[in-house]
Tab-separated table of C-alpha atoms in Angstrom:
chain	number	residue	atom	x	y	z
A	1	MET	CA	66.508	96.524	90.189
A	2	TYR	CA	66.740	92.848	91.235
A	3	PRO	CA	64.930	90.668	88.686
A	4	SER	CA	62.365	88.447	90.377
A	5	GLU	CA	63.193	85.482	88.118
A	6	PHE	CA	66.811	85.437	89.411
A	7	LYS	CA	68.136	83.680	92.482
A	8	TYR	CA	70.741	85.297	94.748
A	9	THR	CA	73.559	84.276	97.086
A	10	LYS	CA	74.917	85.717	100.308
A	11	GLU	CA	78.157	86.362	98.425
A	12	HIS	CA	76.218	88.744	96.160
A	13	GLU	CA	75.988	86.667	93.013
A	14	TRP	CA	72.877	86.201	90.923
A	15	VAL	CA	71.763	83.097	89.048
A	16	SER	CA	69.450	82.956	86.067
A	17	LEU	CA	68.286	79.498	85.075
A	18	ASP	CA	67.466	78.367	81.521
A	19	GLY	CA	66.772	74.613	81.472
A	20	ASP	CA	69.803	73.134	83.233
A	21	THR	CA	72.113	76.028	82.336
A	22	ALA	CA	72.671	78.678	84.987
A	23	THR	CA	74.051	82.088	84.069
A	24	VAL	CA	75.980	83.661	86.948
A	25	GLY	CA	76.969	87.241	87.650
A	26	ILE	CA	77.502	89.657	90.513
A	27	THR	CA	74.658	91.782	91.795
A	28	ASP	CA	74.176	95.504	91.430
A	29	HIS	CA	74.855	95.823	95.146
A	30	ALA	CA	78.146	93.961	94.691
A	31	GLN	CA	79.321	96.177	91.848
A	32	ASP	CA	78.346	99.261	93.829
A	33	GLN	CA	80.425	98.085	96.776
A	34	LEU	CA	83.392	97.228	94.547
A	35	GLY	CA	83.541	100.479	92.629
A	36	ASP	CA	85.089	100.753	89.173
A	37	VAL	CA	85.843	97.233	87.956
A	38	VAL	CA	89.083	97.140	86.008
A	39	PHE	CA	89.952	93.480	85.670
A	40	VAL	CA	88.079	90.193	85.599
A	41	GLU	CA	89.750	86.809	85.854
A	42	LEU	CA	87.617	83.844	84.786
A	43	PRO	CA	88.289	80.095	84.477
A	44	GLN	CA	88.472	78.085	81.253
A	45	THR	CA	85.306	76.571	79.908
A	46	GLY	CA	85.045	72.861	80.631
A	47	VAL	CA	86.212	73.292	84.212
A	48	ARG	CA	83.939	71.887	86.886
A	49	THR	CA	82.965	74.267	89.660
A	50	GLN	CA	81.706	73.328	93.061
A	51	SER	CA	79.169	75.237	95.002
A	52	ALA	CA	80.798	77.804	97.340
A	53	GLN	CA	84.215	77.496	95.665
A	54	SER	CA	85.948	80.507	94.179
A	55	PHE	CA	85.921	80.374	90.396
A	56	GLY	CA	87.438	83.730	89.558
A	57	THR	CA	88.216	87.219	90.708
A	58	VAL	CA	86.805	90.644	90.077
A	59	GLU	CA	89.204	93.488	90.627
A	60	SER	CA	88.282	97.104	91.155
A	61	VAL	CA	90.649	100.038	91.333
A	62	LYS	CA	90.878	99.501	95.064
A	63	ALA	CA	90.588	95.818	95.737
A	64	VAL	CA	90.441	92.221	94.621
A	65	SER	CA	87.374	90.100	95.352
A	66	ASP	CA	86.811	86.405	94.782
A	67	VAL	CA	83.645	85.289	93.090
A	68	TYR	CA	82.091	82.060	94.298
A	69	ALA	CA	80.231	79.447	92.339
A	70	PRO	CA	76.647	79.344	93.568
A	71	LEU	CA	76.074	75.908	92.045
A	72	THR	CA	77.970	72.741	91.128
A	73	GLY	CA	78.515	71.889	87.495
A	74	GLN	CA	80.611	72.288	84.389
A	75	ILE	CA	81.408	75.737	83.068
A	76	THR	CA	80.103	75.867	79.517
A	77	ALA	CA	80.761	79.521	78.682
A	78	ILE	CA	82.555	82.569	80.010
A	79	ASN	CA	81.827	86.171	79.151
A	80	GLU	CA	84.812	86.971	76.910
A	81	THR	CA	83.698	90.569	76.384
A	82	LEU	CA	84.725	91.359	79.973
A	83	VAL	CA	88.390	91.018	79.019
A	84	ASP	CA	88.301	94.297	77.120
A	85	ALA	CA	85.277	95.853	78.782
A	86	PRO	CA	85.296	94.950	82.490
A	87	GLU	CA	83.296	98.124	83.182
A	88	GLN	CA	80.220	96.227	81.961
A	89	LEU	CA	80.087	94.813	85.479
A	90	ASN	CA	79.330	98.323	86.691
A	91	THR	CA	77.097	99.506	83.887
A	92	SER	CA	75.090	96.334	83.368
A	93	PRO	CA	75.698	93.887	86.227
A	94	HIS	CA	72.551	91.826	85.650
A	95	GLU	CA	72.813	91.578	81.846
A	96	LYS	CA	75.942	92.381	79.851
A	97	GLY	CA	78.134	91.844	82.905
A	98	TRP	CA	77.326	88.135	83.317
A	99	LEU	CA	80.400	86.061	84.199
A	100	ILE	CA	79.917	82.367	83.456
A	101	LYS	CA	77.371	79.751	82.438
A	102	ILE	CA	77.228	76.487	84.364
A	103	LYS	CA	75.558	73.236	83.309
A	104	ILE	CA	74.203	72.389	86.698
A	105	GLU	CA	74.169	68.900	88.199
A	106	ASP	CA	71.788	69.240	91.100
A	107	LYS	CA	68.759	71.474	90.889
A	108	ALA	CA	68.196	71.013	94.621
A	109	GLU	CA	71.081	73.412	95.216
A	110	LEU	CA	68.837	76.187	93.904
A	111	ASP	CA	66.690	75.826	96.991
A	112	ASP	CA	69.547	77.175	99.082
A	113	LEU	CA	69.541	80.472	97.182
A	114	MET	CA	67.528	83.584	97.958
A	115	SER	CA	64.660	85.138	96.068
A	116	ALA	CA	64.922	88.767	94.946
A	117	GLU	CA	62.789	89.789	97.895
A	118	GLN	CA	64.916	87.851	100.369
A	119	TYR	CA	68.102	89.242	98.855
A	120	GLN	CA	66.939	92.820	99.145
A	121	ALA	CA	66.062	92.227	102.775
A	122	TYR	CA	69.501	90.656	103.218
A	123	ILE	CA	71.448	93.616	101.825
A	124	GLY	CA	69.212	96.002	103.743
A	125	ALA	CA	70.129	94.230	106.974
A	126	GLU	CA	73.813	94.158	106.001
A	127	LYS	CA	73.797	97.910	105.481
A	128	GLU	CA	72.351	98.550	108.918
A	129	SER	CA	74.697	96.226	110.795
B	1	MET	CA	82.785	91.443	100.233
B	2	ALA	CA	83.128	93.254	103.507
B	3	SER	CA	80.003	94.560	105.083
B	4	ALA	CA	79.805	97.911	106.818
B	5	THR	CA	82.035	97.964	109.873
B	6	ALA	CA	80.760	99.063	113.227
B	7	ALA	CA	81.082	102.746	112.388
B	8	ALA	CA	80.330	103.804	115.943
B	9	SER	CA	83.805	102.932	117.235
B	10	LEU	CA	85.600	104.808	114.448
B	11	GLN	CA	86.894	108.347	114.606
B	12	LYS	CA	85.036	110.828	112.451
B	13	THR	CA	86.116	114.029	110.754
B	14	PRO	CA	83.928	117.155	111.118
B	15	LEU	CA	82.659	116.403	107.591
B	16	ASN	CA	81.381	112.902	108.282
B	17	ALA	CA	77.724	113.863	107.863
B	18	VAL	CA	78.545	115.695	104.608
B	19	HIS	CA	80.100	112.539	103.136
B	20	ARG	CA	77.179	110.398	104.183
B	21	ALA	CA	74.699	112.872	102.730
B	22	LEU	CA	76.618	112.717	99.435
B	23	GLY	CA	76.230	108.942	99.443
B	24	ALA	CA	79.948	108.255	99.796
B	25	ARG	CA	81.083	104.705	100.336
B	26	MET	CA	82.732	104.808	103.739
B	27	VAL	CA	85.577	102.606	104.942
B	28	ASP	CA	87.599	102.093	108.073
B	29	PHE	CA	90.899	103.755	107.231
B	30	GLY	CA	93.307	103.288	110.111
B	31	GLY	CA	90.528	103.728	112.636
B	32	TRP	CA	88.844	106.601	110.781
B	33	ASP	CA	85.448	106.451	109.116
B	34	MET	CA	86.457	107.924	105.752
B	35	PRO	CA	84.947	108.251	102.257
B	36	VAL	CA	86.663	105.975	99.764
B	37	GLU	CA	84.638	107.247	96.808
B	38	TYR	CA	81.531	109.231	95.952
B	39	GLY	CA	80.843	108.437	92.326
B	40	GLY	CA	83.796	106.331	91.208
B	41	VAL	CA	87.538	106.365	91.742
B	42	ILE	CA	88.367	106.759	88.057
B	43	ASP	CA	86.059	109.774	87.539
B	44	GLU	CA	87.377	111.442	90.669
B	45	HIS	CA	90.977	110.790	89.666
B	46	LEU	CA	90.459	112.272	86.212
B	47	ALA	CA	88.642	115.306	87.645
B	48	VAL	CA	91.787	116.146	89.619
B	49	ARG	CA	94.076	115.648	86.617
B	50	LYS	CA	91.888	117.682	84.246
B	51	ALA	CA	89.885	120.102	86.413
B	52	VAL	CA	89.607	120.151	90.185
B	53	GLY	CA	88.738	117.840	93.064
B	54	LEU	CA	87.979	118.398	96.748
B	55	PHE	CA	89.200	116.051	99.481
B	56	ASP	CA	88.426	115.946	103.186
B	57	VAL	CA	91.774	115.146	104.755
B	58	SER	CA	90.835	116.181	108.266
B	59	HIS	CA	91.981	112.793	109.521
B	60	MET	CA	95.568	113.977	109.058
B	61	GLY	CA	97.258	114.939	112.302
B	62	GLU	CA	98.690	118.287	113.349
B	63	ILE	CA	101.432	118.764	115.898
B	64	GLU	CA	102.715	122.207	116.821
B	65	VAL	CA	106.124	122.945	118.277
B	66	ARG	CA	106.732	126.278	119.949
B	67	GLY	CA	109.415	127.853	122.031
B	68	ARG	CA	112.907	129.250	122.135
B	69	GLN	CA	114.375	125.930	120.921
B	70	ALA	CA	111.519	124.868	118.652
B	71	PHE	CA	113.922	124.913	115.710
B	72	ASP	CA	116.468	122.774	117.547
B	73	LEU	CA	113.894	120.116	118.415
B	74	VAL	CA	112.445	119.892	114.897
B	75	ASP	CA	115.901	119.923	113.299
B	76	HIS	CA	117.034	117.171	115.683
B	77	LEU	CA	114.031	114.999	114.801
B	78	THR	CA	114.018	115.375	111.014
B	79	PRO	CA	116.622	114.600	108.334
B	80	ASN	CA	115.842	117.584	106.096
B	81	ALA	CA	117.454	120.965	106.722
B	82	VAL	CA	114.933	122.961	108.748
B	83	SER	CA	117.368	125.904	108.652
B	84	ARG	CA	116.526	126.341	104.973
B	85	LEU	CA	112.921	127.188	105.781
B	86	GLN	CA	111.737	130.760	105.912
B	87	ASP	CA	108.547	131.937	107.576
B	88	GLY	CA	105.667	130.761	105.404
B	89	GLN	CA	107.558	127.882	103.830
B	90	ALA	CA	106.895	124.138	104.030
B	91	GLN	CA	109.180	121.156	103.629
B	92	TYR	CA	108.646	117.438	103.067
B	93	SER	CA	110.547	115.499	105.679
B	94	ALA	CA	110.324	112.595	108.101
B	95	LEU	CA	110.586	111.463	111.668
B	96	LEU	CA	113.217	108.729	111.843
B	97	TYR	CA	114.279	106.219	114.466
B	98	PRO	CA	117.952	106.009	115.413
B	99	ASN	CA	118.321	103.069	112.986
B	100	GLY	CA	117.262	105.337	110.119
B	101	THR	CA	113.818	103.826	109.480
B	102	PHE	CA	110.580	105.797	109.454
B	103	VAL	CA	108.446	106.774	112.393
B	104	ASP	CA	106.442	108.718	109.788
B	105	ASP	CA	106.752	111.057	106.838
B	106	ILE	CA	105.673	114.600	107.610
B	107	LEU	CA	105.328	118.149	106.345
B	108	VAL	CA	107.140	120.821	108.346
B	109	HIS	CA	105.709	124.339	108.114
B	110	ARG	CA	107.623	127.262	109.567
B	111	MET	CA	105.023	129.579	111.071
B	112	GLY	CA	107.688	131.749	112.708
B	113	PRO	CA	111.209	131.440	114.073
B	114	GLU	CA	109.868	129.816	117.240
B	115	HIS	CA	106.824	128.037	115.876
B	116	TYR	CA	106.649	124.971	113.622
B	117	PHE	CA	103.490	123.273	112.427
B	118	LEU	CA	103.799	119.594	111.496
B	119	CYS	CA	101.272	117.736	109.386
B	120	VAL	CA	101.499	113.984	110.022
B	121	ASN	CA	99.703	110.814	108.959
B	122	ALA	CA	96.353	110.065	110.599
B	123	SER	CA	97.173	106.594	111.828
B	124	ASN	CA	100.556	107.692	113.203
B	125	GLN	CA	99.607	110.911	114.952
B	126	ARG	CA	99.583	109.620	118.524
B	127	LYS	CA	102.776	107.629	117.972
B	128	ASP	CA	104.459	110.674	116.392
B	129	PHE	CA	103.438	112.928	119.247
B	130	GLU	CA	104.774	110.484	121.822
B	131	TRP	CA	107.988	110.062	119.856
B	132	ILE	CA	108.546	113.808	119.644
B	133	GLU	CA	107.810	114.215	123.350
B	134	SER	CA	110.266	111.449	124.201
B	135	GLN	CA	112.992	113.259	122.243
B	136	ASN	CA	112.201	116.671	123.680
B	137	SER	CA	115.200	117.645	125.786
B	138	PHE	CA	114.920	121.173	124.423
B	139	ASP	CA	113.270	124.359	125.540
B	140	ALA	CA	110.249	123.703	123.355
B	141	GLU	CA	106.586	122.878	123.842
B	142	VAL	CA	104.916	120.203	121.797
B	143	GLU	CA	101.170	120.375	121.307
B	144	PHE	CA	98.947	117.639	119.919
B	145	ALA	CA	96.762	119.955	117.833
B	146	SER	CA	94.773	117.597	115.592
B	147	ASP	CA	91.499	118.526	117.267
B	148	LYS	CA	92.005	122.164	116.367
B	149	TYR	CA	91.947	121.692	112.609
B	150	ALA	CA	89.867	120.421	109.772
B	151	GLN	CA	91.874	120.044	106.563
B	152	LEU	CA	90.565	120.283	103.022
B	153	ALA	CA	92.639	119.662	99.893
B	154	VAL	CA	91.630	121.432	96.684
B	155	GLN	CA	93.665	119.855	93.905
B	156	GLY	CA	93.861	120.165	90.154
B	157	PRO	CA	94.594	122.706	87.408
B	158	ARG	CA	91.422	124.672	88.248
B	159	ALA	CA	92.038	124.643	92.011
B	160	ILE	CA	93.417	128.164	92.033
B	161	GLU	CA	90.427	129.621	90.175
B	162	THR	CA	88.053	127.753	92.480
B	163	LEU	CA	89.624	128.837	95.732
B	164	SER	CA	90.334	132.400	94.587
B	165	LYS	CA	86.601	133.087	94.644
B	166	LEU	CA	86.528	132.523	98.397
B	167	THR	CA	89.554	134.406	99.669
B	168	ALA	CA	91.221	137.791	99.395
B	169	THR	CA	94.640	136.134	99.651
B	170	ASP	CA	96.570	136.328	96.377
B	171	LEU	CA	96.875	132.606	95.791
B	172	GLY	CA	98.985	133.043	92.672
B	173	ALA	CA	101.650	134.695	94.802
B	174	ILE	CA	102.020	131.610	97.012
B	175	GLY	CA	104.897	129.513	95.712
B	176	TYR	CA	104.908	125.723	95.578
B	177	TYR	CA	105.505	124.484	99.131
B	178	TRP	CA	104.827	127.912	100.629
B	179	PHE	CA	101.773	128.949	102.615
B	180	GLU	CA	99.898	132.052	103.751
B	181	ARG	CA	97.820	132.718	106.809
B	182	GLY	CA	94.694	134.385	105.559
B	183	GLU	CA	90.971	133.944	105.549
B	184	VAL	CA	88.691	131.742	103.512
B	185	LEU	CA	85.033	132.816	103.689
B	186	GLY	CA	85.900	135.015	106.634
B	187	THR	CA	87.406	132.300	108.770
B	188	PRO	CA	91.131	132.157	109.596
B	189	ALA	CA	92.951	129.604	107.457
B	190	ILE	CA	96.407	128.324	106.724
B	191	ILE	CA	96.457	128.106	102.933
B	192	ALA	CA	99.362	125.955	101.736
B	193	ARG	CA	100.284	125.292	98.117
B	194	THR	CA	100.937	121.631	98.789
B	195	GLY	CA	99.284	118.356	97.904
B	196	TYR	CA	99.496	114.636	97.364
B	197	THR	CA	98.425	114.445	93.734
B	198	SER	CA	101.227	115.969	91.631
B	199	GLU	CA	98.775	118.665	90.489
B	200	ASP	CA	98.693	122.317	91.417
B	201	GLY	CA	96.508	122.852	94.442
B	202	PHE	CA	96.081	123.877	98.034
B	203	GLU	CA	95.735	122.290	101.425
B	204	ILE	CA	93.676	124.434	103.781
B	205	TYR	CA	93.704	124.161	107.557
B	206	ILE	CA	90.702	125.661	109.316
B	207	ALA	CA	88.749	125.343	112.567
B	208	PRO	CA	86.820	122.043	112.648
B	209	GLU	CA	83.430	123.728	112.966
B	210	GLU	CA	84.065	125.605	109.695
B	211	GLY	CA	84.780	122.436	107.711
B	212	ALA	CA	81.287	121.731	106.411
B	213	ARG	CA	80.608	125.359	105.459
B	214	LEU	CA	83.849	125.610	103.492
B	215	TRP	CA	83.296	122.266	101.817
B	216	THR	CA	79.923	123.412	100.514
B	217	ALA	CA	81.283	126.780	99.378
B	218	ILE	CA	84.249	125.204	97.567
B	219	MET	CA	81.956	122.725	95.820
B	220	GLU	CA	79.788	125.638	94.635
B	221	ALA	CA	82.790	127.733	93.589
B	222	GLY	CA	84.202	124.835	91.577
B	223	GLU	CA	80.947	123.806	89.962
B	224	GLU	CA	81.614	125.699	86.734
B	225	PHE	CA	84.950	123.885	86.400
B	226	GLY	CA	83.474	120.433	87.010
B	227	ILE	CA	84.687	119.989	90.588
B	228	LYS	CA	84.156	116.552	92.117
B	229	PRO	CA	84.294	115.418	95.728
B	230	CYS	CA	87.128	112.890	95.912
B	231	GLY	CA	87.682	110.050	98.326
B	232	LEU	CA	90.663	108.152	99.584
B	233	GLY	CA	90.491	105.837	96.565
B	234	ALA	CA	91.404	108.624	94.169
B	235	ARG	CA	93.829	110.094	96.688
B	236	ASN	CA	95.680	106.794	96.564
B	237	THR	CA	95.705	106.351	92.774
B	238	LEU	CA	96.763	109.980	92.291
B	239	ARG	CA	99.700	109.692	94.662
B	240	LEU	CA	100.643	106.340	93.150
B	241	GLU	CA	100.847	107.787	89.622
B	242	ALA	CA	103.045	110.495	91.141
B	243	ALA	CA	105.100	107.759	92.914
B	244	MET	CA	104.654	109.478	96.268
B	245	SER	CA	105.189	107.296	99.321
B	246	LEU	CA	102.430	106.173	101.645
B	247	TYR	CA	103.303	105.159	105.182
B	248	GLY	CA	102.608	101.464	105.727
B	249	HIS	CA	103.367	100.722	102.088
B	250	GLU	CA	106.562	102.238	100.667
B	251	ILE	CA	107.827	103.405	104.040
B	252	ASP	CA	107.599	102.087	107.585
B	253	ASP	CA	109.826	101.164	110.506
B	254	THR	CA	111.819	98.684	108.387
B	255	ILE	CA	112.671	101.011	105.481
B	256	THR	CA	115.096	103.947	105.317
B	257	PRO	CA	114.785	107.094	103.167
B	258	TYR	CA	117.581	105.876	100.882
B	259	GLU	CA	115.757	102.610	100.268
B	260	ALA	CA	112.516	104.521	99.602
B	261	ARG	CA	114.235	106.793	97.043
B	262	LEU	CA	113.807	109.692	99.450
B	263	GLY	CA	117.502	110.416	99.823
B	264	TRP	CA	116.733	114.001	98.824
B	265	ILE	CA	115.158	114.659	102.216
B	266	VAL	CA	118.353	113.563	103.989
B	267	LYS	CA	120.862	116.379	104.555
B	268	PRO	CA	123.748	114.679	106.386
B	269	ASN	CA	125.825	117.863	106.402
B	270	LYS	CA	123.267	119.866	108.354
B	271	GLY	CA	124.564	118.508	111.679
B	272	ASP	CA	123.358	115.776	113.964
B	273	PHE	CA	119.818	114.398	113.774
B	274	VAL	CA	118.107	111.182	114.817
B	275	GLY	CA	119.071	108.439	112.350
B	276	ARG	CA	122.069	110.235	110.882
B	277	ASP	CA	124.722	107.676	111.871
B	278	ALA	CA	122.701	104.712	110.670
B	279	LEU	CA	122.023	106.408	107.336
B	280	ALA	CA	125.694	107.325	106.907
B	281	GLN	CA	126.624	103.722	107.543
B	282	GLN	CA	124.022	102.447	105.101
B	283	LYS	CA	125.278	104.823	102.448
B	284	GLU	CA	128.850	103.689	102.996
B	285	GLU	CA	127.983	99.989	102.887
B	286	GLY	CA	125.726	100.425	99.883
B	287	LEU	CA	122.045	99.604	99.515
B	288	THR	CA	120.846	96.049	99.026
B	289	ARG	CA	117.315	96.977	97.988
B	290	ARG	CA	115.482	100.037	96.778
B	291	LEU	CA	112.080	101.252	95.656
B	292	ALA	CA	111.366	100.903	91.940
B	293	GLY	CA	108.479	101.603	89.609
B	294	LEU	CA	106.806	98.719	87.797
B	295	GLU	CA	104.543	98.701	84.797
B	296	MET	CA	102.554	95.517	84.349
B	297	THR	CA	103.175	94.316	80.801
B	298	GLY	CA	101.138	91.141	81.297
B	299	ARG	CA	97.479	91.063	82.236
B	300	GLY	CA	97.011	91.686	85.917
B	301	ILE	CA	97.478	94.156	88.721
B	302	GLY	CA	100.293	93.812	91.222
B	303	ARG	CA	98.942	94.491	94.688
B	304	ASP	CA	100.500	95.334	98.030
B	305	GLY	CA	102.509	92.361	99.306
B	306	TYR	CA	102.718	90.375	96.079
B	307	ARG	CA	106.197	88.914	95.497
B	308	VAL	CA	108.360	89.891	92.542
B	309	PHE	CA	110.549	87.361	90.753
B	310	ASP	CA	113.381	87.184	88.278
B	311	GLY	CA	113.139	83.601	87.080
B	312	SER	CA	113.228	81.534	90.263
B	313	ASP	CA	114.772	84.330	92.343
B	314	ASP	CA	112.496	86.164	94.740
B	315	ILE	CA	113.740	89.740	94.292
B	316	GLY	CA	111.269	91.739	96.356
B	317	TRP	CA	107.668	92.753	96.878
B	318	VAL	CA	105.044	95.164	95.645
B	319	THR	CA	104.370	97.990	98.117
B	320	SER	CA	101.418	99.563	96.248
B	321	GLY	CA	99.742	98.734	92.977
B	322	SER	CA	96.643	99.670	91.047
B	323	PRO	CA	95.503	100.809	87.661
B	324	GLY	CA	96.781	104.294	86.872
B	325	PRO	CA	93.558	105.900	85.629
B	326	TYR	CA	95.319	108.785	83.898
B	327	VAL	CA	98.432	107.004	82.591
B	328	GLY	CA	96.229	104.139	81.415
B	329	LYS	CA	98.498	101.367	82.652
B	330	ASN	CA	98.598	99.028	85.587
B	331	ILE	CA	101.376	100.391	87.755
B	332	ALA	CA	103.060	99.460	90.990
B	333	LEU	CA	105.814	100.462	93.349
B	334	ALA	CA	108.033	97.686	94.638
B	335	ILE	CA	111.035	97.201	96.880
B	336	LEU	CA	113.486	95.268	94.686
B	337	SER	CA	117.011	93.918	95.033
B	338	ILE	CA	119.352	96.718	94.103
B	339	ASP	CA	120.657	94.890	91.007
B	340	LYS	CA	117.111	94.435	89.635
B	341	GLY	CA	115.928	98.017	89.887
B	342	ALA	CA	117.217	99.471	86.628
B	343	PRO	CA	114.529	100.729	84.249
B	344	GLY	CA	113.929	98.223	81.473
B	345	THR	CA	114.560	95.174	83.664
B	346	GLU	CA	111.968	92.480	82.943
B	347	VAL	CA	110.515	90.854	86.050
B	348	GLU	CA	107.442	88.860	87.075
B	349	VAL	CA	104.857	89.578	89.758
B	350	GLU	CA	103.173	86.582	91.352
B	351	ILE	CA	99.467	87.327	91.305
B	352	ARG	CA	97.458	84.742	93.205
B	353	GLY	CA	99.730	81.903	92.148
B	354	ARG	CA	100.230	83.091	88.578
B	355	ARG	CA	103.323	84.861	87.243
B	356	VAL	CA	102.573	88.040	85.300
B	357	GLU	CA	105.203	89.995	83.375
B	358	ALA	CA	106.205	93.473	84.466
B	359	ARG	CA	108.926	95.915	83.558
B	360	VAL	CA	110.873	98.259	85.793
B	361	THR	CA	110.085	101.816	84.684
B	362	PRO	CA	111.301	105.271	85.672
B	363	MET	CA	109.480	106.985	88.544
B	364	PRO	CA	107.185	108.873	88.701
B	365	PHE	CA	104.629	107.397	86.317
B	366	TYR	CA	103.084	110.848	85.946
B	367	SER	CA	104.325	114.381	86.421
B	368	ARG	CA	102.494	117.565	85.661
B	369	LYS	CA	103.509	119.608	82.648
B	370	LYS	CA	104.670	122.857	84.147
């Protein structure tokens, strides 16, 4: 369910690193909590994000949620297919539903993120609270 | 994203364990631990439009008024003409304050000439009861009866076939906004042909301990039609497509029935009732604002509280907004300046700092082909 090569945030985003480019999306748990995603608002490419800042919104039938940048860097790509097919966030959150790619500036920030195992423990604890 | 709230402090319906066993996503809805969805709001919404859906609405409140002057009390408290009701008939109405704004919107059922059964909103039930008591200078007894009922709503074009399997009552003979006292699966039930979806369907009031058994039986009876359990998410999108008001959104203690486009429940000629003078005055002076339907023509969804603009003029606010899963558009209800509410008027909704185009459209967004 949660790929072991990904890193995860407390805000329920995942990060997949390829060289110094990080692909970012929301986790399966996040999409499950949101319900049917109907609208995704993403920034322009070229914009610089900062770790823990909101870079866009994901909207389900019921509610609007901010998505937060897990890492600092320049946005080099956004997932344009989500404009017409936002439901990909529900059907394929860890693959087709990716949101943005960031050219990261500081690899040390990755150390603050969770492993798949830690993330699963985290959402397990959240459920029981 | 919100984590699970401390569910222990919330009120629960008799079907709470059923929802949890079905894997429903539960939310705190006005102090009640309620299912927002089971499989997905859109699927549930479409099931009700095309087949049948089952809702637990046991959080709704029930208040019963009995006595020699039960009619006089209910007629005094509500703007609609209670005298028009016959035994076995229901009426959409309201409880109003003297200034004409809403205490709540309610359904009045006439059980008999000296017995009225009111169905009220969950989060308002205590307030409503206290309000009714405070106005009770009549020979009538008011009972807070919410604990005596579970309520299930079976809604959709196949609702009648589904429910008919479980009762000897001739459901086809019950008119829209009429009800029968009968039995469902051998347990006494008030079976009302009412709902909050703009589809054909029934709202069933039964003893709380029978709730889970009936739920299971209705799900089985509806299986061949594709019945789905439906949560509050679909309940909201269904009523929004039908442009039905929700307390706390379109109506509250700052809005009058005229402003909410509910003038049809106000019968000023019936005699005195709470709010009558204020409403007469408002009608004479003319409205300054009124509820309108919006269709988002730009990309975005207008949500509750978002401001609406005409150029630089702030002309009102969105009261409810979401995608309309059946109509296939992003729709909203909004309180707008009276001169901006005509269908076809182009406006803008401010969505998180960005202006998005919208057009005033006729209400409702959806009505059933009859």
